[in-house]
mmCIF file of C-alpha atoms in Angstrom:
data_model
loop_
_atom_site.group_PDB
_atom_site.id
_atom_site.type_symbol
_atom_site.label_atom_id
_atom_site.label_comp_id
_atom_site.label_asym_id
_atom_site.label_seq_id
_atom_site.Cartn_x
_atom_site.Cartn_y
_atom_site.Cartn_z
ATOM 1 C CA UNK A 25 0.017 -0.014 -0.025
ATOM 2 C CA UNK A 26 1.607 3.251 -1.135
ATOM 3 C CA UNK A 27 1.388 6.268 1.119
ATOM 4 C CA UNK A 28 1.977 9.835 0.451
ATOM 5 C CA UNK A 29 4.200 12.139 2.583
ATOM 6 C CA UNK A 30 1.051 14.224 3.403
ATOM 7 C CA UNK A 31 -0.577 10.992 5.035
ATOM 8 C CA UNK A 32 2.287 11.005 7.551
ATOM 9 C CA UNK A 33 1.372 14.253 9.195
ATOM 10 C CA UNK A 34 3.265 13.440 12.497
ATOM 11 C CA UNK A 35 5.964 11.214 13.731
ATOM 12 C CA UNK A 36 3.335 9.257 15.614
ATOM 13 C CA UNK A 37 1.388 8.622 12.340
ATOM 14 C CA UNK A 38 4.509 7.457 10.513
ATOM 15 C CA UNK A 39 5.448 5.161 13.416
ATOM 16 C CA UNK A 40 1.942 3.641 13.553
ATOM 17 C CA UNK A 41 1.948 3.066 9.811
ATOM 18 C CA UNK A 42 5.225 1.250 10.073
ATOM 19 C CA UNK A 43 4.109 -0.840 13.109
ATOM 20 C CA UNK A 44 0.903 -1.642 11.327
ATOM 21 C CA UNK A 45 2.626 -2.790 8.137
ATOM 22 C CA UNK A 46 5.165 -4.998 10.161
ATOM 23 C CA UNK A 47 2.484 -6.552 12.231
ATOM 24 C CA UNK A 48 0.294 -7.363 9.212
ATOM 25 C CA UNK A 49 3.465 -8.999 7.548
ATOM 26 C CA UNK A 50 4.778 -10.830 10.545
ATOM 27 C CA UNK A 51 1.633 -12.069 12.261
ATOM 28 C CA UNK A 52 0.487 -14.382 9.457
ATOM 29 C CA UNK A 53 0.891 -17.049 12.103
ATOM 30 C CA UNK A 54 -0.548 -16.343 15.681
ATOM 31 C CA UNK A 55 1.870 -14.878 18.146
ATOM 32 C CA UNK A 56 1.638 -13.852 21.774
ATOM 33 C CA UNK A 57 2.284 -10.340 23.016
ATOM 34 C CA UNK A 58 5.590 -11.581 24.493
ATOM 35 C CA UNK A 59 6.640 -12.982 21.118
ATOM 36 C CA UNK A 60 5.706 -9.683 19.433
ATOM 37 C CA UNK A 61 7.590 -7.582 22.118
ATOM 38 C CA UNK A 62 10.738 -9.704 21.318
ATOM 39 C CA UNK A 63 10.190 -9.433 17.618
ATOM 40 C CA UNK A 64 9.982 -5.581 17.804
ATOM 41 C CA UNK A 65 12.542 -5.148 20.516
ATOM 42 C CA UNK A 66 10.029 -3.238 22.752
ATOM 43 C CA UNK A 67 8.463 -3.797 26.192
ATOM 44 C CA UNK A 68 5.565 -6.211 26.564
ATOM 45 C CA UNK A 69 3.425 -3.233 27.734
ATOM 46 C CA UNK A 70 4.206 -1.288 24.413
ATOM 47 C CA UNK A 71 3.645 -4.370 22.286
ATOM 48 C CA UNK A 72 0.191 -4.999 24.044
ATOM 49 C CA UNK A 73 -0.750 -1.262 23.416
ATOM 50 C CA UNK A 74 0.013 -1.639 19.657
ATOM 51 C CA UNK A 75 -1.678 -5.011 19.381
ATOM 52 C CA UNK A 76 -4.839 -3.755 21.088
ATOM 53 C CA UNK A 77 -4.886 -0.804 18.775
ATOM 54 C CA UNK A 78 -4.524 -3.044 15.695
ATOM 55 C CA UNK A 79 -7.295 -5.140 16.942
ATOM 56 C CA UNK A 80 -9.570 -1.974 17.330
ATOM 57 C CA UNK A 81 -8.636 -0.992 13.777
ATOM 58 C CA UNK A 82 -9.501 -4.501 12.482
ATOM 59 C CA UNK A 83 -6.026 -5.160 11.326
ATOM 60 C CA UNK A 84 -5.382 -8.040 13.607
ATOM 61 C CA UNK A 85 -7.596 -10.489 15.314
ATOM 62 C CA UNK A 86 -7.286 -11.574 19.064
ATOM 63 C CA UNK A 87 -7.405 -15.305 19.630
ATOM 64 C CA UNK A 88 -8.046 -16.830 23.044
ATOM 65 C CA UNK A 89 -6.760 -19.877 25.079
ATOM 66 C CA UNK A 90 -3.831 -18.918 24.839
ATOM 67 C CA UNK A 91 -4.091 -15.281 23.868
ATOM 68 C CA UNK A 92 -2.457 -14.701 20.590
ATOM 69 C CA UNK A 93 -2.754 -12.199 17.762
ATOM 70 C CA UNK A 94 -2.877 -12.824 13.996
ATOM 71 C CA UNK A 95 -3.326 -10.851 10.794
ATOM 72 C CA UNK A 96 -7.040 -10.896 9.672
ATOM 73 C CA UNK A 97 -7.439 -12.830 6.530
ATOM 74 C CA UNK A 98 -9.387 -10.438 4.239
ATOM 75 C CA UNK A 99 -10.234 -13.161 1.858
ATOM 76 C CA UNK A 100 -12.439 -14.905 4.495
ATOM 77 C CA UNK A 101 -14.377 -11.678 5.283
ATOM 78 C CA UNK A 102 -17.912 -11.142 3.868
ATOM 79 C CA UNK A 103 -18.106 -8.256 1.472
#
C-alpha cells in the first residue's frame, strides 16, 4: 500500500503506519504479546498497546486460550 508524505502528518502517524505494516506481515501465524515484544525489541506493555490498537482498527484478530494475535485474512471476510 503506497502512502503519500501528506498522509504522515506526524512522527506518531509514521510510526503507527510502520508498526501496522510490520504486524500485518509478521503475524500471518498467531503470536503472543511476549513474542511480538521480542520481535520488535520493545516492552511487553508497548507491544500490548500496539496489538490492542491494531485489533480495534480490524488489522489483527485476538485469539483466546492462549491469547495470541494474528493478521485478519481479508479473503475470508464477507463483502
